[in-house]
Coordinates of C-alpha atoms in Angstrom, one line a residue:
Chain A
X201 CA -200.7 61.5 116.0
X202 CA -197.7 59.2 114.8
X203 CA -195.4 62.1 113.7
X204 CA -196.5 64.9 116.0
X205 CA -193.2 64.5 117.4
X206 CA -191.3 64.8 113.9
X207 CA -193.4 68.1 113.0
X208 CA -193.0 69.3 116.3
X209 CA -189.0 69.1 115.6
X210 CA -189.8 70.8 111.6
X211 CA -191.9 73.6 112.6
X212 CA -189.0 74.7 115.6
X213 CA -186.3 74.5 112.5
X214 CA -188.8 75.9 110.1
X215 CA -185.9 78.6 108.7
X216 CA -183.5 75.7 108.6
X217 CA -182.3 73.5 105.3
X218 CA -184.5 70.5 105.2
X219 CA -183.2 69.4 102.0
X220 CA -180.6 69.9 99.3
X221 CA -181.7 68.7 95.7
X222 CA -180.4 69.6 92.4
X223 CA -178.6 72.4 94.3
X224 CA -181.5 73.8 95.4
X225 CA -182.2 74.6 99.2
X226 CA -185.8 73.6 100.3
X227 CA -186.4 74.6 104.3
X228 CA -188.6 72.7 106.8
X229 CA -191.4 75.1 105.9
X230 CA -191.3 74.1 102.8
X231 CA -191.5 70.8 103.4
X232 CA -194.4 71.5 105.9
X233 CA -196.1 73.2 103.4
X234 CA -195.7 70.6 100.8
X235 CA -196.7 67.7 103.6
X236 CA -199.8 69.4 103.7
X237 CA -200.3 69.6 99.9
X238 CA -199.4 66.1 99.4
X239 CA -201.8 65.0 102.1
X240 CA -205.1 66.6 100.4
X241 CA -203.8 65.5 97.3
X242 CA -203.6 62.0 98.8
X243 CA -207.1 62.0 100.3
X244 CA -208.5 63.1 97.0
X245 CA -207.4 60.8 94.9
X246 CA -209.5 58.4 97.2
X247 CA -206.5 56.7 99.5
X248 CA -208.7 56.1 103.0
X249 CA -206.9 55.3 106.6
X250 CA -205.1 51.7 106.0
X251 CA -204.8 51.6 102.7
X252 CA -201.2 50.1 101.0
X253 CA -199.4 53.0 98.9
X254 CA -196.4 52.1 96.7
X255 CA -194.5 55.2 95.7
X256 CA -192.0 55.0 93.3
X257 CA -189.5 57.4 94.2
X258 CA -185.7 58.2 95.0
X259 CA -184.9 60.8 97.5
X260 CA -186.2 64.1 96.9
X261 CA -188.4 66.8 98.6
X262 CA -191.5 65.9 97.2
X263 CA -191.0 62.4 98.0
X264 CA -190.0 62.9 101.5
X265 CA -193.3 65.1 101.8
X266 CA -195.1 62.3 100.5
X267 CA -193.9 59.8 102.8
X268 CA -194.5 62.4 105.8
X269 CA -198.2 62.7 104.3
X270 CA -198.9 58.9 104.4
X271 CA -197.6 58.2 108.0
X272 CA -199.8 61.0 108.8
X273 CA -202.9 59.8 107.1
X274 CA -202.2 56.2 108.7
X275 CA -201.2 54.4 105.8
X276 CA -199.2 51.8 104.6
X277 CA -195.9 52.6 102.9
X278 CA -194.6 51.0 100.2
X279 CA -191.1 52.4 99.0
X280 CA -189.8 51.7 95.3
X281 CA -187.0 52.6 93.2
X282 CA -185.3 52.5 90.3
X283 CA -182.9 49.9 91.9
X284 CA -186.0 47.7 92.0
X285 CA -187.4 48.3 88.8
X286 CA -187.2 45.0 87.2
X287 CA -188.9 43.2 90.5
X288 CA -191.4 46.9 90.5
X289 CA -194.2 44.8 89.2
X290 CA -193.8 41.8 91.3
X291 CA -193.6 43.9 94.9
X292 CA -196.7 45.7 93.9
X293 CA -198.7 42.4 93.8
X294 CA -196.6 40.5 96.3
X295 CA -197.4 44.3 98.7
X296 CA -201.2 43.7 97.8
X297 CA -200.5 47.3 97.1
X298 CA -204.0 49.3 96.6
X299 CA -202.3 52.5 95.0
X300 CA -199.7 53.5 93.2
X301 CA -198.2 57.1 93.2
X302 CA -194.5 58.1 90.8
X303 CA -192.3 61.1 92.0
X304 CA -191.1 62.1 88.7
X305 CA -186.9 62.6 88.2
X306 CA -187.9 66.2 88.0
X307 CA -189.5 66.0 91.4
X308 CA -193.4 66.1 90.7
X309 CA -195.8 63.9 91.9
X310 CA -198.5 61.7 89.6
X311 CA -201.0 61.4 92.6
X312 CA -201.9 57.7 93.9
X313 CA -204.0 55.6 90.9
X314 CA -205.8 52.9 92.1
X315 CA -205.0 49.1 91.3
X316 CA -206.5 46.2 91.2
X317 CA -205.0 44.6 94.4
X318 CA -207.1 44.1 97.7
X319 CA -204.8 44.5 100.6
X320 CA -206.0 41.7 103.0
X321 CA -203.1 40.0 104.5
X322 CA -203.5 39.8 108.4
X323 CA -201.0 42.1 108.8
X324 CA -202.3 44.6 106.9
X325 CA -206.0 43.9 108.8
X326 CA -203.5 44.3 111.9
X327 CA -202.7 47.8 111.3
X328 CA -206.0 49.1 110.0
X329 CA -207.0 47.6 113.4
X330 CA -204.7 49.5 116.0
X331 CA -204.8 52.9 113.6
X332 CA -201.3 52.5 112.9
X333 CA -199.2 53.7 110.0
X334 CA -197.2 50.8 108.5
X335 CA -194.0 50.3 105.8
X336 CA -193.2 47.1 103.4
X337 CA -189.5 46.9 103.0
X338 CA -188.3 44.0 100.4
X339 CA -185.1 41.9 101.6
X340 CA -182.7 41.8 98.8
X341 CA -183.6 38.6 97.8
X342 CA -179.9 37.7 96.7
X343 CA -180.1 34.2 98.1
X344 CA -183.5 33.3 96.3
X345 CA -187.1 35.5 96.0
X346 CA -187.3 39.2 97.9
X347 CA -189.2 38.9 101.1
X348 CA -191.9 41.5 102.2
X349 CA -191.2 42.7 105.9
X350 CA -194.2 44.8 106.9
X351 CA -193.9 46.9 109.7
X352 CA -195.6 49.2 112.0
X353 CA -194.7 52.5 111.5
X354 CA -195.1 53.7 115.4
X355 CA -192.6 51.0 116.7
X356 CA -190.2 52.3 113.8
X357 CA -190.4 56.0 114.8
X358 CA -190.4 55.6 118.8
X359 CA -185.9 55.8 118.9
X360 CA -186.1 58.8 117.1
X361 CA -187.9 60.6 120.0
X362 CA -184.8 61.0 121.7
X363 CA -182.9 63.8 120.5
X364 CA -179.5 63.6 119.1
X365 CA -177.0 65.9 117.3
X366 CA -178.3 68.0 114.4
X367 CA -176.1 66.9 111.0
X368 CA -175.9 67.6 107.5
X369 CA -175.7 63.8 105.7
X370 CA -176.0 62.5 102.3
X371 CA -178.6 60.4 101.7
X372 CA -176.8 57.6 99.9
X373 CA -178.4 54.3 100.7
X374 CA -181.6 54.3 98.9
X375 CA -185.4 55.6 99.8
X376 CA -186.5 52.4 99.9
X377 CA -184.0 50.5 102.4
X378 CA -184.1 50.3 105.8
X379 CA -180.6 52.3 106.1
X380 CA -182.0 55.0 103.9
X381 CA -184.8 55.4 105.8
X382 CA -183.2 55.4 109.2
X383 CA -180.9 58.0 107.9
X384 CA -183.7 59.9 107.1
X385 CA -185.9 60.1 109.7
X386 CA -182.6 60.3 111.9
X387 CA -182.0 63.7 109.9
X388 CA -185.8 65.3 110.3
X389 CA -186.3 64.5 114.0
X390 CA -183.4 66.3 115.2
X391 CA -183.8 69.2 112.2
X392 CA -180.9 68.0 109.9
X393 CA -180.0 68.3 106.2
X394 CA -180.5 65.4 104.1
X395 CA -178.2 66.2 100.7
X396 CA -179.4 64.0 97.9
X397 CA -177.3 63.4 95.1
X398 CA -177.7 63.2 91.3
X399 CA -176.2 59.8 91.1
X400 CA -174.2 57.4 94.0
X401 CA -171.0 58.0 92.1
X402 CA -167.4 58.7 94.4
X403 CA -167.2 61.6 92.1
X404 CA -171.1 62.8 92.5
X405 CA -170.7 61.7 96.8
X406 CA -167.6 63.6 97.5
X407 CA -168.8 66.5 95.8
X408 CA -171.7 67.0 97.3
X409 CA -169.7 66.4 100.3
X410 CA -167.3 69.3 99.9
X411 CA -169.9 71.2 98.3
X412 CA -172.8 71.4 101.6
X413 CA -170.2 70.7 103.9
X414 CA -171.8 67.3 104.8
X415 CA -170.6 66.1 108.5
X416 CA -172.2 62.3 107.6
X417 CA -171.7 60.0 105.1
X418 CA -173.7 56.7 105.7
X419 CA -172.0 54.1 103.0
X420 CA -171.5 50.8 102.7
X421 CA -167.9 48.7 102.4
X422 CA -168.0 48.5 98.4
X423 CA -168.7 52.5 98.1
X424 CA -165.8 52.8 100.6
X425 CA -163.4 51.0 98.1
X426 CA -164.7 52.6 95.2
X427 CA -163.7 55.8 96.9
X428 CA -160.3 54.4 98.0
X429 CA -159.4 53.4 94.2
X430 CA -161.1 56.0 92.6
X431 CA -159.1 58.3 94.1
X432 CA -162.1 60.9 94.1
X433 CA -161.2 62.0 97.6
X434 CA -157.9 63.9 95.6
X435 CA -160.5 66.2 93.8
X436 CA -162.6 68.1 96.5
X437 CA -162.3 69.3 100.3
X438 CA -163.9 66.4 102.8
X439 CA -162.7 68.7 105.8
X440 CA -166.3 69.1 107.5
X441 CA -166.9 64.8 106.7
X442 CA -166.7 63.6 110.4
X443 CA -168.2 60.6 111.0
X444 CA -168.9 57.3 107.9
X445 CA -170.7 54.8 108.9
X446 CA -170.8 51.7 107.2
X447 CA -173.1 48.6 107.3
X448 CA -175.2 46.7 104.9
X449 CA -172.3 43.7 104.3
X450 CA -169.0 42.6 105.9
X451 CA -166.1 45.4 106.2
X452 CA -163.2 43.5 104.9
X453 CA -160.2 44.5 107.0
X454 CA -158.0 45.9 104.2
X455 CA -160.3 48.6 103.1
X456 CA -160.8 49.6 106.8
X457 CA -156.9 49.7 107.5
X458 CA -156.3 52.0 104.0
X459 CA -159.3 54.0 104.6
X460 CA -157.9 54.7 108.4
X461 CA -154.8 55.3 106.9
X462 CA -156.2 58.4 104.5
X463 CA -158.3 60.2 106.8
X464 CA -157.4 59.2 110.3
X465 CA -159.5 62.4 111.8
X466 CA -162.7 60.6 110.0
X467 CA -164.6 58.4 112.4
X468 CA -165.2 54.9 110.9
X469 CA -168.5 54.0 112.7
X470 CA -169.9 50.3 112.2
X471 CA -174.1 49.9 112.0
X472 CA -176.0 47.0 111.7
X473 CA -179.7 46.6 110.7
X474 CA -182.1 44.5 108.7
X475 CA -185.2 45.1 106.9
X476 CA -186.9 42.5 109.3
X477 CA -185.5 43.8 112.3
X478 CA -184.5 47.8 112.0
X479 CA -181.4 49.7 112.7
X480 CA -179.8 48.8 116.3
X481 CA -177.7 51.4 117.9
X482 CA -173.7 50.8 117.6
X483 CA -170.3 51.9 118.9
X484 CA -167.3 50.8 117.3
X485 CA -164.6 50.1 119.5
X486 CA -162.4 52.8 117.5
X487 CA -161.7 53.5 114.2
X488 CA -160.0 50.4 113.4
X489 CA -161.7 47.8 114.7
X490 CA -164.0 45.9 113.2
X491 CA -165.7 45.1 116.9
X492 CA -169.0 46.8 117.6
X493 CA -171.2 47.2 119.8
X494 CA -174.6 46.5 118.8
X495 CA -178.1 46.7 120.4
X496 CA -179.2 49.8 122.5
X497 CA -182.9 50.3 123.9
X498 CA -185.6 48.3 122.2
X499 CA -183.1 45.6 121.0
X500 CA -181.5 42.3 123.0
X501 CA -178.5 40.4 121.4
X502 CA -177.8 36.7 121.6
X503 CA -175.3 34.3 119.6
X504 CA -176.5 31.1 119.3
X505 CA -174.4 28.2 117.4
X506 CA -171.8 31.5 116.2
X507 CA -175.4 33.0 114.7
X508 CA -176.4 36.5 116.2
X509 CA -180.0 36.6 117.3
X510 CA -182.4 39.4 117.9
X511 CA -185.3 40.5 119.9
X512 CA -186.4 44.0 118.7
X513 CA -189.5 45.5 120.4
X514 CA -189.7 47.3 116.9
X515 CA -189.4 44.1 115.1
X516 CA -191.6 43.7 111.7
X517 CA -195.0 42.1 112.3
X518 CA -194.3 39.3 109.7
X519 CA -193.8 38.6 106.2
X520 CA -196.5 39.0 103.6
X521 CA -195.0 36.0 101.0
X522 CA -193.2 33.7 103.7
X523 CA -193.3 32.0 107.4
X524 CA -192.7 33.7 110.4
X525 CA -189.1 33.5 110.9
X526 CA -188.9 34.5 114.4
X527 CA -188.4 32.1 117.6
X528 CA -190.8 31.5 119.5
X529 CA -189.9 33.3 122.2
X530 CA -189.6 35.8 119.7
X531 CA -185.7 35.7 118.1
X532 CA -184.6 36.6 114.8
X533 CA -182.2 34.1 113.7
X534 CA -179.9 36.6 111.6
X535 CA -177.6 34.0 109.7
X536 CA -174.6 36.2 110.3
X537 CA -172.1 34.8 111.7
X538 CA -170.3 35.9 114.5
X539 CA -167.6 36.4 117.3
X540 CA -168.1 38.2 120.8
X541 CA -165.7 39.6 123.3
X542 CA -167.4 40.7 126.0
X543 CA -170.0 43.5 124.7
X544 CA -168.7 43.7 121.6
X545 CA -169.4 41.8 118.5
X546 CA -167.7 41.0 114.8
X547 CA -169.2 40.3 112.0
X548 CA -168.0 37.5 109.8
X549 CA -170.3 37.0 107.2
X550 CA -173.1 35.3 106.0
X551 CA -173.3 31.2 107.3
X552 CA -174.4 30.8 103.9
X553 CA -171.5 32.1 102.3
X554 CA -169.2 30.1 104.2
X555 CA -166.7 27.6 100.8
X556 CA -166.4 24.4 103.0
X557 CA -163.3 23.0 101.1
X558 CA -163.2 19.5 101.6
X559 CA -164.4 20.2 105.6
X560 CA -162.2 23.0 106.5
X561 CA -164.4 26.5 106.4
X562 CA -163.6 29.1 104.2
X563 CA -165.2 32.5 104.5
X564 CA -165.0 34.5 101.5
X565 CA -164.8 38.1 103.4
X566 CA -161.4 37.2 104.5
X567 CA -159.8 35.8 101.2
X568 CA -161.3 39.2 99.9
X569 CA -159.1 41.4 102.4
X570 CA -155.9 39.8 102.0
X571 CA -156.1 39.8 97.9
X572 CA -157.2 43.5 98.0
X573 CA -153.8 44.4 99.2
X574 CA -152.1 43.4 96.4
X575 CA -151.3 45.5 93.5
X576 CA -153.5 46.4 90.8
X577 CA -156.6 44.6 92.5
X578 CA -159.9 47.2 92.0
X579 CA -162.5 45.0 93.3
X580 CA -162.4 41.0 94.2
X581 CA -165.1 38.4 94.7
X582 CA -164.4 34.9 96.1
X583 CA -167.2 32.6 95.6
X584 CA -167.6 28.8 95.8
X585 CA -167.6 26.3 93.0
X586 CA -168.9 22.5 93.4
X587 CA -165.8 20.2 92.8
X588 CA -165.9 16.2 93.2
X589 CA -162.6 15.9 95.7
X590 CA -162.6 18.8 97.7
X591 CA -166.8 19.3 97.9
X592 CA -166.1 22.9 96.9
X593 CA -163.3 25.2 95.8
X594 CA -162.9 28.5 96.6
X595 CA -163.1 30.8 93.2
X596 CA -162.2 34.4 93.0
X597 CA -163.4 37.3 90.3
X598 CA -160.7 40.2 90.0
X599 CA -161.7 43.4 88.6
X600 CA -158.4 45.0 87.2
X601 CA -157.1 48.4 87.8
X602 CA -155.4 48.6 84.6
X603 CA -154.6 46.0 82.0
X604 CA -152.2 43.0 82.7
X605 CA -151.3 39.8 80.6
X606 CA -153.4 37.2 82.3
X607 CA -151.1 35.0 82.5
X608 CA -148.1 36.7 84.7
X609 CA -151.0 38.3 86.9
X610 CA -152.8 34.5 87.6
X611 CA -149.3 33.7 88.7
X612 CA -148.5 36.7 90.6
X613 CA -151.8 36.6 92.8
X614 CA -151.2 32.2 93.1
X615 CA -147.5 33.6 94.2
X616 CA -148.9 35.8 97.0
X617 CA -151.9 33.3 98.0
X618 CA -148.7 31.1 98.8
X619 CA -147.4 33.3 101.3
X620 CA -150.9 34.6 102.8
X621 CA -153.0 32.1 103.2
X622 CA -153.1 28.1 104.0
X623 CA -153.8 26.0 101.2
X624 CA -157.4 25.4 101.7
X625 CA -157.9 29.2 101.4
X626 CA -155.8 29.9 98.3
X627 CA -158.4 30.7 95.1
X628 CA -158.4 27.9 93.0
X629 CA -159.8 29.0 90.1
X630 CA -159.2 32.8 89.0
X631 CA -161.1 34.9 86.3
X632 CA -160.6 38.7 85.4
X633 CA -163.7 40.4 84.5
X634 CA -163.8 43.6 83.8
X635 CA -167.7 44.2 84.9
X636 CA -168.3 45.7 88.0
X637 CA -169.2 43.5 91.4
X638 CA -171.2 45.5 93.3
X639 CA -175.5 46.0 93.1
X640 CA -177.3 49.3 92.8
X641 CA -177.4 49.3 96.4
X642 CA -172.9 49.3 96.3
X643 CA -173.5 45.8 98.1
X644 CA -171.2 43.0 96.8
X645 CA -172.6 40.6 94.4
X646 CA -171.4 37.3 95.1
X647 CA -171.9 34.9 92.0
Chain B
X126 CA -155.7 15.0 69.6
X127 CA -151.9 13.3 70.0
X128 CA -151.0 12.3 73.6
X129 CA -147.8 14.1 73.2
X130 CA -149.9 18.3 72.8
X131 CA -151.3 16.8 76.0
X132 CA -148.5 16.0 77.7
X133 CA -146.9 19.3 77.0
X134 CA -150.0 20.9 78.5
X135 CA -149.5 18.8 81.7
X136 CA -145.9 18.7 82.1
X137 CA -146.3 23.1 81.7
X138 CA -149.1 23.2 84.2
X139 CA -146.7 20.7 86.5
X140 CA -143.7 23.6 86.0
X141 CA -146.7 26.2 87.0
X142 CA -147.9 24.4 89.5
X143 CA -143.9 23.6 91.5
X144 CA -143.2 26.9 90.6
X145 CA -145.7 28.5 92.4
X146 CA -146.0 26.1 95.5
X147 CA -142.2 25.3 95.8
X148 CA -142.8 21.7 94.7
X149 CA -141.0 19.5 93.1
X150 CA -143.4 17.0 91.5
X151 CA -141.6 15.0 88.7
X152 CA -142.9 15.2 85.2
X153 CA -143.1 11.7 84.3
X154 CA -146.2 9.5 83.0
X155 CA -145.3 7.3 86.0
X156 CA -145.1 10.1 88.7
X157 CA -148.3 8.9 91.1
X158 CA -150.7 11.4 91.6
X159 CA -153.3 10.9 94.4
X160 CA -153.9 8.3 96.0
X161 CA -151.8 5.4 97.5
X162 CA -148.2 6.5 97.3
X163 CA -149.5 9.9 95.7
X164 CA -147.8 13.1 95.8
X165 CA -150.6 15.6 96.4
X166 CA -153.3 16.1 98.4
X167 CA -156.4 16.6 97.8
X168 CA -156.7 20.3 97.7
X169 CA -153.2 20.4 95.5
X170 CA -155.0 18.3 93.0
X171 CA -157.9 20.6 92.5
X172 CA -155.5 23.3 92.1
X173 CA -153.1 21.1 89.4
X174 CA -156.3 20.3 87.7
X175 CA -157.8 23.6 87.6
X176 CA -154.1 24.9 86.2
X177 CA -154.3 21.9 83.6
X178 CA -158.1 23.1 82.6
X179 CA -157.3 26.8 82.1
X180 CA -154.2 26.0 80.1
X181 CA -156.0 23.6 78.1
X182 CA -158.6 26.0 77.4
X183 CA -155.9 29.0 76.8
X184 CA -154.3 26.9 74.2
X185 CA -156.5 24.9 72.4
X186 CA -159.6 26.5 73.2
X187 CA -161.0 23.4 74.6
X188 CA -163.3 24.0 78.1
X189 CA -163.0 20.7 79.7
X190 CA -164.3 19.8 83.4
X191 CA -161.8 17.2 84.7
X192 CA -163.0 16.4 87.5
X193 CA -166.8 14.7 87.1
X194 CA -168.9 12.1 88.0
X195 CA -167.7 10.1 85.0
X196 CA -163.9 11.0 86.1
X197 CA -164.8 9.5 90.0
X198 CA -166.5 6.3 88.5
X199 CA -163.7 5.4 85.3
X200 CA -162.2 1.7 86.2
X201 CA -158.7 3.4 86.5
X202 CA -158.8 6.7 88.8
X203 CA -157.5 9.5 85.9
X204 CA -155.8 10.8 89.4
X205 CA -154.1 8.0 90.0
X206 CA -151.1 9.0 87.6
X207 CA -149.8 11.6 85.4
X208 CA -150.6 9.0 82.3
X209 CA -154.1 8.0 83.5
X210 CA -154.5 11.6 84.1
X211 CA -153.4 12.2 80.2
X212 CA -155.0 9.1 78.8
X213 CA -158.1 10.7 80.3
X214 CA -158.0 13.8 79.3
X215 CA -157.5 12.8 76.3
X216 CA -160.8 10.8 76.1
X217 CA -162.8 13.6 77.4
X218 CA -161.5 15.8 74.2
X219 CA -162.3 13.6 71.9
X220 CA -165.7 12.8 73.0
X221 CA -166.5 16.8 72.9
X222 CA -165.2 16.6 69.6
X223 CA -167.2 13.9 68.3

C-alpha cells in the first residue's frame, strides 16, 4: 500500500499531537480514525480506484484525513483553495476532475459530488494503469495561464521513508502547493505537529508560534519582511522557533542580513522546489548566505547557459494543458538563473525577470535589496517599462511605512540610487502605492 | 499652453535632475541634449524625461509619454535640444487637448 509506511509512523505516535486547529489538539488516533471514516465515506459516494478528486480545502484535520483517504484508495488528488478561487472553476475542467469534495471553514466535509468531466488524459490512463495514487498541482501562472503538473503520488512519498527529526511546524504555505505539501507529509512521517493558523498574518504566525512552541517555520522572503516591519516578533516569545526556511522566490540580501541580525540563534535555511519537479534537499552554507546546496537523493543538478536544470526521479509525469517541458534526456529547464561555486548554488532570479536597459542586465531582486535599506521603505517592487532609447527602464513600486510628501521622498530614494547603484540600475520611474505587493501565497507580485 | 509654463517645468526638472546626479547641465533652449555634441547619455535622458513627465503631470495634470514612436520619427529629434525638446512637448499637449 502507498502509505503503509506513513500509518505505520501514525499508529506508533498514536498518543501524540497530530494537529493543532482552532486551538484544539487532534492526536494521530484521531486522525487514523477519521482516515478511515473519510475513506468509506469516499467509496460511497461512488469515487472508484483512479478517479480525479478536487478538494477544496485549507489545512485542517479533516482535510488532511481526506487527503490520507485518497492516496489510500489510489486516487488522484486535486488540491484547491481559497487562494485559487477565482481560477477554482477553470482547474476543475483543465484537472478533467471527476469529483468534487469542500472541507467546510468549520472543518466538515460535503462528501465528493460527481461532475461532468471524464478524466482521460494519458496521464491519468497512466496511473489508473500502474495502481498508483496521483496529485495535480497548478503552477502559479504569473507569467501567463496556470499549468497542471500531474504527478504520481509513490514517487512523491518515497524521501519521506527515511526518517528525520520529529518537529512541531506551522503550516503556512498553502494545502494546495507543493511546499505545503512537503511540509506536511514531512510532519506525519516522522510523527510531527502541523499547527494551522486562522489566517497567514505576522501577528496570527508568531502567535501560534509562541503559543505551541513551534520549532519550524517554513515561509517565504515577503512573509519574512512583513515580519521584520511589522514588528510582530516584539509581541510574543519565538524562543522554541529554531530553524525558518524559506523558498518559493529570491531572498533579497537585505531582509536576510536584518533578519540575521534579530534572531542570530534562528537558523535561516534556504529550500528550493517546483510544482513540476518537487522539493530537493538543501543546506545553506550558514545563516547568512544566500548559497545553498541543492539536490540530495532522487535529484541531479546542472546549469546550463546560467539556467539550473533538473533531473528528478520523482519528477511530474507531464502537464495536462501544455507540452512536455523536459529534455530529452530528461531535464527540467528551471528558468532560474544562477551562479555556482563548487556544490553550492545562488539563486538570482527569474531569466524572465531580468530589465535589459539599453543591453546592460538588470535584475530586479538586487535593486529590491539595496532600496529596502533605506528608511521608511515597507515593501518595494522594481519592474520593467518599455522605453524607445534605452529598450526598457527599470521602474520601482514603494509601499510606504508612514506617510511622506512625494516629492522630498522621490528625491531622497534618486539621492541614495546615486550612491548605490550604477546608472543603468537606478529606478527610473518611481510610484508610491499604498496596496500591498505580495499574492495570497506572500510571493511578490511583480507588475 | 505658453512655451514659457513649459520651460519652467523643464528648467525645474533640469535643477532636479543636477541636483540629484551632481550635474551641471545648463538651462538654456540651446543647451544640446543627445546626440552629436549632447550632454547625456542615453540612460540620463530617460531619467530627465521621466522627471519632466512626472512634473508635468504633478503640475498641470497632464500624463504625457515623451518618448514614442511619433517622438523617434519627428523631422527634428525633440532630444536633440532643450528647445526641440520644449517645442515638442508642447505639440504633444496640445494635441491631447484638442
Amino acid at each position: 500500500m502507498a502509505i503503509e509506511f506513513l500509518l505505520k509512523v501514525m499508529q506508533e505516535n498514536k498518543h501524540r499531537t497530530a494537529i493543532v486547529w482552532h486551538d484544539k489538539n487532534y492526536n494521530y488516533q484521531w486522525l487514523l480514525d477519521t482516515t478511515e471514516k473519510m475513506k468509506q465515506g469516499i467509496i460511497d459516494s461512488g469515487v472508484k480506484q483512479g478517479d480525479v478528486v478536487a478538494v477544496e480545502a485549507d489545512f485542517s484535520p479533516t482535510a488532511v484525513a481526506a487527503l490520507l483517504a485518497l492516496i489510500q484508495l489510489k486516487c488522484v488528488f486535486v488540491p484547491l483553495t481559497s487562494a485559487v478561487k477565482e481560477k477554482a472553476q477553470e482547474f476543475i475542467e483543465v484537472g478533467q476532475c471527476e469529483w468534487l469534495a469542500k472541507i467546510s471553514a468549520t472543518d466538515q466535509i460535503e462528501f465528493p459530488i460527481k461532475l461532468n468531466n471524464t478524466a482521460n488524459h494519458p496521464h491519468y490512463q497512466h496511473l489508473r494503469k500502474t495502481e498508483h495514487p496521483g496529485l495535480v498541482l497548478f503552477s502559479s501562472g504569473s507569467t501567463g495561464k496556470s499549468k497542471a503538473a500531474v504527478h504520481d503520488l509513490i514517487g512523491i512519498l518515497e524521501k519521506f521513508k527515511v526518517t528525520r527529526n520529529r518537529v512541531t511546524a506551522v503550516t503556512f504555505l498553502l494545502y494546495d502547493h507543493i511546499g505545503g505539501l512537503n511540509t506536511l507529509l514531512y510532519l506525519l512521517s516522522n510523527g510531527g505537529t502541523i499547527v494551522t493558523v486562522p489566517d497567514r498574518s505576522p501577528d496570527a504566525v508568531l502567535s501560534s508560534i509562541d503559543k505551541y512552541q513551534v520549532a519550524l517555520l517554513p515561509t517565504s522572503p515577503t512573509f519574512i519582511n512583513l515580519v521584520l516591519i511589522s514588528e510582530a516578533y516584539k509581541r510574543y516569545d519565538l524562543s522554541t522557533l529554531k530553524t525558518v526556511t524559506y523558498g518559493t522566490e529570491p531572498m533579497p540580501e537585505s531582509t536576510l542580513k536584518r533578519f540575521n541580525k534579530l534572531f542570530p540563534e534562528i537558523r535561516l535555511q534556504q529550500t528550493y522546489g517546483l510544482s513540476e519537479i518537487g522539493i530537493l534537499r538543501s543546506k545553506s552554507k550558514n545563516s547568512h548566505s544566500l548559497w545553498v546546496k541543492l539536490g540530495g537523493e532522487g535529484f541531479k543538478t546542472r546549469v546550463v547557459d546560467n539556467i539550473f536544470q533538473i533531473k528528478a526521479q520523482s519528477a511530474m509525469l507531464g502537464y495536462l494543458n501544455a507540452p512536455n517541458p523536459f529534455t530529452k534526456d530528461g531535464w527540467f529547464i528551471t528558468g532560474d538563473l544562477v551562479e555556482q561555486e563548487g556544490d553550492y548554488f545562488k539563486i538570482i532570479g527569474r531569466k524572465s525577470e531580468i530589465i535589459n536597459v539599453g543591453g546592460e542586465k538588470v535584475h530586479p531582486v538586487e535593486i529590491e535589496s539595496t532600496l529596502q535599506k533605506l528608511d521608511n521603505i515597507a515593501e518595494v517592487t522594481v519592474y520593467p517599462e518599455a522605453n524607445m532609447i534605452t529598450g526598457q527602464m527599470v521602474c520601482v513600486k514603494v509601499r510606504l511605512k508612514q506617510e511622506e510628501d512625494k516629492k522630498l521622498f522621490k528625491i531622497r530614494l534618486k539621492k541614495y540610487c546615486k550612491q548605490h547603484l550604477q546608472s543603468y540600475k537606478r529606478p527610473v520611474r518611481i510610484k508610491i502605492d499604498k496596496n500591498q505587493q505580495f499574492s495570497e501565497r506572500f510571493k511578490k507580485v511583480r507588475a | 499652453m505658453p512655451l514659457n509654463e513649459i520651460y519652467n517645468i523643464v528648467y525645474e526638472s533640469i535643477d532636479q535632475f543636477n541636483e540629484i546626479n551632481e550635474r551641471n547641465l545648463e538651462k538654456s533652449p540651446d543647451t544640446v541634449l543627445f546626440g552629436a555634441g549632447g550632454h547625456l547619455e542615453s540612460i540620463e535622458l530617460v531619467t530627465l524625461i521621466i522627471e519632466i513627465e512626472d512634473n508635468i503631470d504633478d503640475q498641470l495634470d497632464h500624463c504625457i509619454s515623451i518618448v514614442s514612436e511619433k517622438a523617434m520619427s519627428q523631422s527634428v529629434s525633440p532630444f536633440q535640444t532643450i528647445e526641440t525638446l520644449v517645442n515638442y512637448i508642447q505639440l504633444i499637449i496640445t494635441e491631447g487637448d484638442n
